[in-house]
Amino acid sequence: MYKIILPTRYLLKRRVTYLAVAAVALCVFTVVVVMTVMNGLVGEFKGKNHDFVGDCIVGTDSLVGFAYYPDFLSKLREQDFVLAAAPVAKGFGLLTQPGTGQNIGVEIMGIEPASFCRATQFAQTLYYHKDNPGAAFTPTYDPALAGCVVGIDMVAGTRDSLGRYHHDPESPRIELMITCFPLTAKGALAKAGTDLVNTKTFHYSDDSHTGLVKVDSRMIYVPFDSAQKLFGMAGPNPRASAIHVKFAEGVPLKTGVEKIAKMWDSFVATHKNETYAYLLKNATVQTWLDYRRSSIAPMEKEQTMLILLFAMLGIITVFIIFVVFYMIISHKSKDIGILKSVGVSRGAVVQLFLTFAALVGIVGAGIGAAAGCAFLIKINDMEDWLFEHFGWQLWDRTVYAIGDIPNNIEPDVLAIIIASAILAALLGALLPTARAARQQPVEVLQVSQL
Amino acid sequence: MKQLSLFLCFKYFCRKKIVLLSIAAVALSCALLITVASLFTGFIEAIENSADDHLGDIVIGAPLGLKISKYDRLINDLEKNYLIEAATAVLSGQGLLHMGKGTGDVRAVRIWGIEAAGRAKATPFADLLVRQKNKNTPPTFAVEDSAEQLGGFVGIGVVAKPDDVTDEYDFEQVTASIGREVFLTTGTKELKRRTIKFTIADVVFSGVYEFDKDFIYLPIDELAEKLYPSQGKIADMIQIRLSRKVEPQAALPVVRGIWQNFADNELGWTNYAISLAKVSTSRQMQARLLAEYRKQMAMLMLIFGVVSAGVVLLIFCIFYLIVMTKQKDIAIVKSCGLSSGAVAVLFVVFGLIIGLIGSAFGVVMGYLFTKNVNYIEHLISVLFDLKLWKSSTYMFTRIPNQVNWESVLWVGLAAVLAAALGAVIPAIAAAGVRPVKILRYE
């Protein structure tokens, strides 16, 4: 019974214990808030990349692309584990809006809207054709015109203070001229003489808001066959830059990618004697995560750095608990002496003080976690209030492509933080507890010590 | 008497190893805050400096769709003023670059038509050229061994990609690209496409990824002739370098006056068109972004400030522990005649001393870490194969490693005050110790 009563009494009656609880609470509060926001940002960014790419990508960085993709596409579409597969032609182009005299270097992505929307979440990024993504390249003002979808940051102007874009009810009539260098399968310029480029005029049909700044600020989507013609990829042996794949529900990413990698290897082997077999060697099979690694890795590294810095905060908490326990045990030597003199073992003393430490950890972590959760739930309201009254925002939404501050509390992260806090409390109490266990009743209870 | 009491107190305290813990905690927090503040301010300063280097101190920008003709006269007017050291013209655009026969490499590029020698006077451009930087003559677009060919410069990121692991460029590959013939396609206002064949005469390596990755430079007169035939000397931007010690803000009205005078007399624009031209400092052009970086820095400092608040708690606990375990010593000192106030002051002073020693160590640690941050980052990349800093992510090839002494001052001061603050309540407790109660025999 004393193993419960004594720790509870120490917790409630010793004011210095409040300090240890406050230290644990402060630490847990800070870590919960910062980690939730950071995890939210990283998770959101990863999600947007996943939505943009699909589950798996078979492709090459070379602007020449690879041939025989229709055969491989057919094979993929026959597989049970593949839900959708879409060919894509990628390259660079020069965009001109007649009348403005402005030329902008852009990335061009040639897609088949229907299949691409099945393989990725492209449909969700559209504004005017969200419900009918198959017609994404059909301008609403004149369906006969060749349409293109433009990255939202290229047309919709700046975001408002809440990060929203303005759209007219009807899509605006904008003419856009795209010029590309057509390339042969060997990477040479396909055209000779004075006119080395291919130019085609498109009309704005929609815009795409993926939430990825580099994509939204310089990507133009055009019909797949038009892109092939612009890049010189059309012809008797058409070429593509990539095939985006979405797996059927329940197919683990790793398993799916491994299966496609095997299929690709066998496909390359069967085509090894073909004229353009050398182009197949440049193509790789990657998960969406590997494909977008260069964009995602810096954020993950920053997240790791933050965790390391918070480990320092944990160490300070351990020291605070150490000092507090040292103090309490110094003062409670008489209690320890009496307990031991009535037959309580060393192990039981250790158990008593570790229970006390665990209590400090649980109460501190509980308070910190509750305060952190409450703060996170209200974080966006607080930011709105600050913006309304003082014009202050954590992130200027007209500069950053961030919506609300992420405040989705992840139970597993919360559990890890609370468990770490309790562990830190136990760790801090370890040395003072060992000292308490070693105390001899005959020494601490002698008259001169009382 | 006082000296004896002081001696006894310091002797007791110095024997407490736990005091070292508080010094270490202050030092660590101090070092952390100094490092974060220095790296962040260094980063912000690097952005400001790179804008100054790339754009000059003050920029005159033509309104959209208009070009500044007879810019040589404007430059002449500007350079006559003693506030201005040099001015140079830029004709900008965007285009598509094919990297040469058989490469299959096409990329979108930003084009600047410049006067190489004039630009070298207004910016440190000459020092950025891989081939010509050590020459004593002004840089030129001339192609070595072939005077007839049109020469151009390209950013280092156009001809090479930084290594994934080391983030360094392969300079053999870079040097080999000099002399290569490339094709640039761009357009005119009349929607005519122009393809310009030129030879890479030099490579520009500024160390700022944004300017290295997709910039190409061509002679302004040749570019103007190709895109705007028979229009003479035209530009859409004038970049101005001020004389030494002249503040851009102070020179801004002067430049505006010269511009207004030139535009009224030479350009034939409407007053409205003239008013649309932007005359601003290069720092003003970056102001919004820099304000956001400063805000992020403030948030980070706030978070680490909260972390450091734990140090105040730690010092409080340690001092309280000392007071509790050394009550008899305090009682002896007081019984020798030291007043309660003096005991309290002694503890606060001791807190200050701990703060001073801790912050001194912290400053040294922060200084060493910041100054050697590039070596540390390199070491981590070698040992763990983990590249923390990449120019493609953080703009600069090297981590800015200038110690921000202003931050050092206020962080150090805050650390000393925080340590003293942590000692206040234990000091009051120590002052309250009654010798008669503590030192009685029973």
mmCIF file of N, CA, C and O in Angstrom, chain A residues 1-14 16-25 28 317 321 324-325 328 350-368 418-419 421-429 433:
data_model
loop_
_atom_site.group_PDB
_atom_site.id
_atom_site.type_symbol
_atom_site.label_atom_id
_atom_site.label_comp_id
_atom_site.label_asym_id
_atom_site.label_seq_id
_atom_site.Cartn_x
_atom_site.Cartn_y
_atom_site.Cartn_z
ATOM 1 N N MET A 1 0.824 -1.212 0.000
ATOM 2 C CA MET A 1 0.000 0.000 0.000
ATOM 3 C C MET A 1 0.867 1.276 0.000
ATOM 4 O O MET A 1 0.567 2.235 -0.713
ATOM 5 N N TYR A 2 1.968 1.229 0.830
ATOM 6 C CA TYR A 2 2.839 2.411 0.926
ATOM 7 C C TYR A 2 3.454 2.768 -0.433
ATOM 8 O O TYR A 2 3.809 3.927 -0.688
ATOM 9 N N LYS A 3 3.546 1.758 -1.313
ATOM 10 C CA LYS A 3 4.151 2.007 -2.634
ATOM 11 C C LYS A 3 3.275 2.923 -3.486
ATOM 12 O O LYS A 3 3.717 3.480 -4.488
ATOM 13 N N ILE A 4 2.011 3.007 -3.112
ATOM 14 C CA ILE A 4 1.115 3.911 -3.845
ATOM 15 C C ILE A 4 0.924 5.202 -3.055
ATOM 16 O O ILE A 4 0.991 6.306 -3.607
ATOM 17 N N ILE A 5 0.732 5.023 -1.736
ATOM 18 C CA ILE A 5 0.430 6.199 -0.908
ATOM 19 C C ILE A 5 1.608 7.189 -0.896
ATOM 20 O O ILE A 5 1.425 8.394 -1.126
ATOM 21 N N LEU A 6 2.810 6.656 -0.634
ATOM 22 C CA LEU A 6 3.970 7.557 -0.522
ATOM 23 C C LEU A 6 4.252 8.347 -1.810
ATOM 24 O O LEU A 6 4.389 9.568 -1.767
ATOM 25 N N PRO A 7 4.340 7.670 -2.991
ATOM 26 C CA PRO A 7 4.580 8.466 -4.213
ATOM 27 C C PRO A 7 3.499 9.514 -4.441
ATOM 28 O O PRO A 7 3.786 10.638 -4.852
ATOM 29 N N THR A 8 2.232 9.158 -4.144
ATOM 30 C CA THR A 8 1.141 10.116 -4.346
ATOM 31 C C THR A 8 1.318 11.305 -3.405
ATOM 32 O O THR A 8 1.125 12.456 -3.799
ATOM 33 N N ARG A 9 1.695 10.989 -2.145
ATOM 34 C CA ARG A 9 1.910 12.081 -1.187
ATOM 35 C C ARG A 9 3.054 12.988 -1.626
ATOM 36 O O ARG A 9 2.949 14.204 -1.571
ATOM 37 N N TYR A 10 4.149 12.369 -2.053
ATOM 38 C CA TYR A 10 5.304 13.176 -2.507
ATOM 39 C C TYR A 10 4.892 14.081 -3.669
ATOM 40 O O TYR A 10 5.291 15.230 -3.759
ATOM 41 N N LEU A 11 4.090 13.496 -4.550
ATOM 42 C CA LEU A 11 3.668 14.260 -5.733
ATOM 43 C C LEU A 11 2.794 15.454 -5.342
ATOM 44 O O LEU A 11 2.947 16.554 -5.882
ATOM 45 N N LEU A 12 1.915 15.224 -4.378
ATOM 46 C CA LEU A 12 0.964 16.278 -4.038
ATOM 47 C C LEU A 12 1.513 17.272 -3.015
ATOM 48 O O LEU A 12 1.204 18.444 -3.053
ATOM 49 N N LYS A 13 2.311 16.780 -2.093
ATOM 50 C CA LYS A 13 2.722 17.637 -0.969
ATOM 51 C C LYS A 13 4.031 18.391 -1.211
ATOM 52 O O LYS A 13 4.233 19.465 -0.676
ATOM 53 N N ARG A 14 4.932 17.794 -2.003
ATOM 54 C CA ARG A 14 6.233 18.461 -2.198
ATOM 55 C C ARG A 14 6.125 19.434 -3.375
ATOM 56 O O ARG A 14 5.957 19.034 -4.511
ATOM 57 N N VAL A 16 8.311 21.199 -4.746
ATOM 58 C CA VAL A 16 9.394 21.138 -5.738
ATOM 59 C C VAL A 16 9.081 20.114 -6.845
ATOM 60 O O VAL A 16 9.578 20.215 -7.966
ATOM 61 N N THR A 17 8.205 19.146 -6.503
ATOM 62 C CA THR A 17 7.795 18.155 -7.516
ATOM 63 C C THR A 17 7.050 18.837 -8.668
ATOM 64 O O THR A 17 7.133 18.398 -9.817
ATOM 65 N N TYR A 18 6.329 19.913 -8.303
ATOM 66 C CA TYR A 18 5.578 20.626 -9.348
ATOM 67 C C TYR A 18 6.521 21.111 -10.451
ATOM 68 O O TYR A 18 6.142 21.194 -11.620
ATOM 69 N N LEU A 19 7.728 21.443 -10.014
ATOM 70 C CA LEU A 19 8.715 21.916 -10.986
ATOM 71 C C LEU A 19 9.049 20.831 -12.003
ATOM 72 O O LEU A 19 9.127 21.092 -13.212
ATOM 73 N N ALA A 20 9.269 19.626 -11.475
ATOM 74 C CA ALA A 20 9.584 18.505 -12.369
ATOM 75 C C ALA A 20 8.411 18.259 -13.310
ATOM 76 O O ALA A 20 8.595 18.048 -14.525
ATOM 77 N N VAL A 21 7.194 18.327 -12.744
ATOM 78 C CA VAL A 21 5.997 18.118 -13.570
ATOM 79 C C VAL A 21 5.919 19.228 -14.637
ATOM 80 O O VAL A 21 5.659 18.953 -15.811
ATOM 81 N N ALA A 22 6.193 20.461 -14.206
ATOM 82 C CA ALA A 22 6.139 21.591 -15.155
ATOM 83 C C ALA A 22 7.170 21.413 -16.266
ATOM 84 O O ALA A 22 6.880 21.679 -17.446
ATOM 85 N N ALA A 23 8.363 20.959 -15.891
ATOM 86 C CA ALA A 23 9.415 20.768 -16.896
ATOM 87 C C ALA A 23 8.995 19.718 -17.920
ATOM 88 O O ALA A 23 9.143 19.919 -19.141
ATOM 89 N N VAL A 24 8.438 18.612 -17.424
ATOM 90 C CA VAL A 24 7.998 17.543 -18.337
ATOM 91 C C VAL A 24 6.859 18.077 -19.219
ATOM 92 O O VAL A 24 6.842 17.860 -20.437
ATOM 93 N N ALA A 25 5.933 18.797 -18.600
ATOM 94 C CA ALA A 25 4.774 19.311 -19.349
ATOM 95 C C ALA A 25 5.215 20.279 -20.451
ATOM 96 O O ALA A 25 4.755 20.187 -21.590
ATOM 97 N N VAL A 28 6.857 18.309 -23.253
ATOM 98 C CA VAL A 28 5.884 17.549 -24.051
ATOM 99 C C VAL A 28 5.044 18.502 -24.902
ATOM 100 O O VAL A 28 4.807 18.238 -26.086
ATOM 101 N N THR A 317 15.324 18.021 -19.485
ATOM 102 C CA THR A 317 14.258 17.519 -18.609
ATOM 103 C C THR A 317 14.783 16.414 -17.706
ATOM 104 O O THR A 317 14.465 16.365 -16.511
ATOM 105 N N ILE A 321 14.720 16.528 -13.571
ATOM 106 C CA ILE A 321 14.140 15.463 -12.734
ATOM 107 C C ILE A 321 15.200 14.875 -11.795
ATOM 108 O O ILE A 321 14.934 14.609 -10.619
ATOM 109 N N VAL A 324 15.615 17.359 -8.944
ATOM 110 C CA VAL A 324 14.432 17.369 -8.067
ATOM 111 C C VAL A 324 14.408 16.102 -7.195
ATOM 112 O O VAL A 324 14.182 16.163 -5.981
ATOM 113 N N PHE A 325 14.670 14.979 -7.814
ATOM 114 C CA PHE A 325 14.649 13.723 -7.049
ATOM 115 C C PHE A 325 15.788 13.672 -6.032
ATOM 116 O O PHE A 325 15.620 13.163 -4.925
ATOM 117 N N ILE A 328 14.565 15.652 -3.171
ATOM 118 C CA ILE A 328 13.508 14.985 -2.403
ATOM 119 C C ILE A 328 14.087 13.835 -1.577
ATOM 120 O O ILE A 328 13.796 13.689 -0.384
ATOM 121 N N VAL A 350 13.466 1.116 -4.398
ATOM 122 C CA VAL A 350 13.660 1.495 -5.816
ATOM 123 C C VAL A 350 12.305 1.597 -6.504
ATOM 124 O O VAL A 350 12.005 2.560 -7.218
ATOM 125 N N GLN A 351 11.478 0.591 -6.256
ATOM 126 C CA GLN A 351 10.150 0.540 -6.879
ATOM 127 C C GLN A 351 9.327 1.779 -6.482
ATOM 128 O O GLN A 351 8.668 2.389 -7.320
ATOM 129 N N LEU A 352 9.449 2.130 -5.182
ATOM 130 C CA LEU A 352 8.687 3.276 -4.671
ATOM 131 C C LEU A 352 9.062 4.574 -5.400
ATOM 132 O O LEU A 352 8.198 5.311 -5.881
ATOM 133 N N PHE A 353 10.369 4.800 -5.501
ATOM 134 C CA PHE A 353 10.788 6.067 -6.119
ATOM 135 C C PHE A 353 10.609 6.061 -7.639
ATOM 136 O O PHE A 353 10.346 7.102 -8.234
ATOM 137 N N LEU A 354 10.724 4.878 -8.216
ATOM 138 C CA LEU A 354 10.483 4.834 -9.669
ATOM 139 C C LEU A 354 8.994 5.035 -9.965
ATOM 140 O O LEU A 354 8.625 5.608 -10.990
ATOM 141 N N THR A 355 8.140 4.526 -9.049
ATOM 142 C CA THR A 355 6.697 4.778 -9.218
ATOM 143 C C THR A 355 6.441 6.283 -9.144
ATOM 144 O O THR A 355 5.664 6.848 -9.927
ATOM 145 N N PHE A 356 7.141 6.925 -8.182
ATOM 146 C CA PHE A 356 7.024 8.381 -8.037
ATOM 147 C C PHE A 356 7.466 9.078 -9.338
ATOM 148 O O PHE A 356 6.784 9.981 -9.850
ATOM 149 N N ALA A 357 8.605 8.606 -9.875
ATOM 150 C CA ALA A 357 9.117 9.208 -11.118
ATOM 151 C C ALA A 357 8.125 9.002 -12.261
ATOM 152 O O ALA A 357 7.866 9.923 -13.059
ATOM 153 N N ALA A 358 7.564 7.776 -12.316
ATOM 154 C CA ALA A 358 6.600 7.497 -13.383
ATOM 155 C C ALA A 358 5.379 8.402 -13.243
ATOM 156 O O ALA A 358 4.845 8.902 -14.245
ATOM 157 N N LEU A 359 4.977 8.620 -11.977
ATOM 158 C CA LEU A 359 3.827 9.503 -11.738
ATOM 159 C C LEU A 359 4.119 10.922 -12.229
ATOM 160 O O LEU A 359 3.279 11.548 -12.879
ATOM 161 N N VAL A 360 5.330 11.398 -11.903
ATOM 162 C CA VAL A 360 5.740 12.740 -12.370
ATOM 163 C C VAL A 360 5.677 12.781 -13.904
ATOM 164 O O VAL A 360 5.141 13.717 -14.501
ATOM 165 N N GLY A 361 6.224 11.731 -14.508
ATOM 166 C CA GLY A 361 6.236 11.650 -15.974
ATOM 167 C C GLY A 361 4.828 11.613 -16.538
ATOM 168 O O GLY A 361 4.503 12.354 -17.490
ATOM 169 N N ILE A 362 3.966 10.774 -15.950
ATOM 170 C CA ILE A 362 2.591 10.614 -16.482
ATOM 171 C C ILE A 362 1.810 11.924 -16.338
ATOM 172 O O ILE A 362 1.184 12.399 -17.293
ATOM 173 N N VAL A 363 1.890 12.511 -15.124
ATOM 174 C CA VAL A 363 1.128 13.756 -14.901
ATOM 175 C C VAL A 363 1.675 14.871 -15.820
ATOM 176 O O VAL A 363 0.909 15.561 -16.503
ATOM 177 N N GLY A 364 3.003 15.024 -15.845
ATOM 178 C CA GLY A 364 3.624 16.067 -16.679
ATOM 179 C C GLY A 364 3.297 15.861 -18.145
ATOM 180 O O GLY A 364 2.872 16.798 -18.843
ATOM 181 N N ALA A 365 3.465 14.617 -18.608
ATOM 182 C CA ALA A 365 3.191 14.333 -20.023
ATOM 183 C C ALA A 365 1.717 14.528 -20.328
ATOM 184 O O ALA A 365 1.357 15.043 -21.400
ATOM 185 N N GLY A 366 0.860 14.130 -19.385
ATOM 186 C CA GLY A 366 -0.589 14.286 -19.574
ATOM 187 C C GLY A 366 -0.950 15.753 -19.730
ATOM 188 O O GLY A 366 -1.669 16.139 -20.663
ATOM 189 N N ILE A 367 -0.417 16.585 -18.798
ATOM 190 C CA ILE A 367 -0.725 18.027 -18.863
ATOM 191 C C ILE A 367 -0.183 18.618 -20.168
ATOM 192 O O ILE A 367 -0.885 19.346 -20.880
ATOM 193 N N GLY A 368 1.081 18.283 -20.473
ATOM 194 C CA GLY A 368 1.719 18.815 -21.687
ATOM 195 C C GLY A 368 0.977 18.392 -22.939
ATOM 196 O O GLY A 368 0.728 19.205 -23.842
ATOM 197 N N ILE A 418 4.666 10.812 -25.276
ATOM 198 C CA ILE A 418 4.317 10.597 -23.861
ATOM 199 C C ILE A 418 5.220 9.500 -23.270
ATOM 200 O O ILE A 418 5.770 9.660 -22.176
ATOM 201 N N ALA A 419 5.389 8.419 -24.017
ATOM 202 C CA ALA A 419 6.237 7.317 -23.528
ATOM 203 C C ALA A 419 7.672 7.817 -23.316
ATOM 204 O O ALA A 419 8.319 7.469 -22.313
ATOM 205 N N ALA A 421 8.589 10.847 -22.612
ATOM 206 C CA ALA A 421 8.611 11.734 -21.436
ATOM 207 C C ALA A 421 8.655 10.905 -20.153
ATOM 208 O O ALA A 421 9.416 11.225 -19.217
ATOM 209 N N ILE A 422 7.865 9.846 -20.099
ATOM 210 C CA ILE A 422 7.855 8.986 -18.887
ATOM 211 C C ILE A 422 9.224 8.329 -18.731
ATOM 212 O O ILE A 422 9.783 8.246 -17.631
ATOM 213 N N LEU A 423 9.755 7.899 -19.858
ATOM 214 C CA LEU A 423 11.083 7.259 -19.837
ATOM 215 C C LEU A 423 12.150 8.243 -19.348
ATOM 216 O O LEU A 423 13.038 7.880 -18.556
ATOM 217 N N ALA A 424 12.043 9.491 -19.817
ATOM 218 C CA ALA A 424 12.999 10.525 -19.388
ATOM 219 C C ALA A 424 12.885 10.752 -17.886
ATOM 220 O O ALA A 424 13.898 10.921 -17.197
ATOM 221 N N ALA A 425 11.640 10.750 -17.392
ATOM 222 C CA ALA A 425 11.434 10.940 -15.949
ATOM 223 C C ALA A 425 12.074 9.793 -15.170
ATOM 224 O O ALA A 425 12.749 10.007 -14.149
ATOM 225 N N LEU A 426 11.883 8.569 -15.663
ATOM 226 C CA LEU A 426 12.475 7.399 -14.993
ATOM 227 C C LEU A 426 14.002 7.465 -15.037
ATOM 228 O O LEU A 426 14.682 7.167 -14.056
ATOM 229 N N LEU A 427 14.501 7.891 -16.180
ATOM 230 C CA LEU A 427 15.951 7.982 -16.353
ATOM 231 C C LEU A 427 16.556 9.007 -15.399
ATOM 232 O O LEU A 427 17.597 8.768 -14.771
ATOM 233 N N GLY A 428 15.876 10.151 -15.289
ATOM 234 C CA GLY A 428 16.353 11.211 -14.401
ATOM 235 C C GLY A 428 16.337 10.777 -12.942
ATOM 236 O O GLY A 428 17.169 11.211 -12.137
ATOM 237 N N ALA A 429 15.396 9.889 -12.590
ATOM 238 C CA ALA A 429 15.242 9.480 -11.188
ATOM 239 C C ALA A 429 16.155 8.314 -10.822
ATOM 240 O O ALA A 429 16.252 7.947 -9.643
ATOM 241 N N THR A 433 17.464 7.433 -7.019
ATOM 242 C CA THR A 433 16.784 6.244 -6.485
ATOM 243 C C THR A 433 17.823 5.220 -6.002
ATOM 244 O O THR A 433 17.671 4.622 -4.928
#
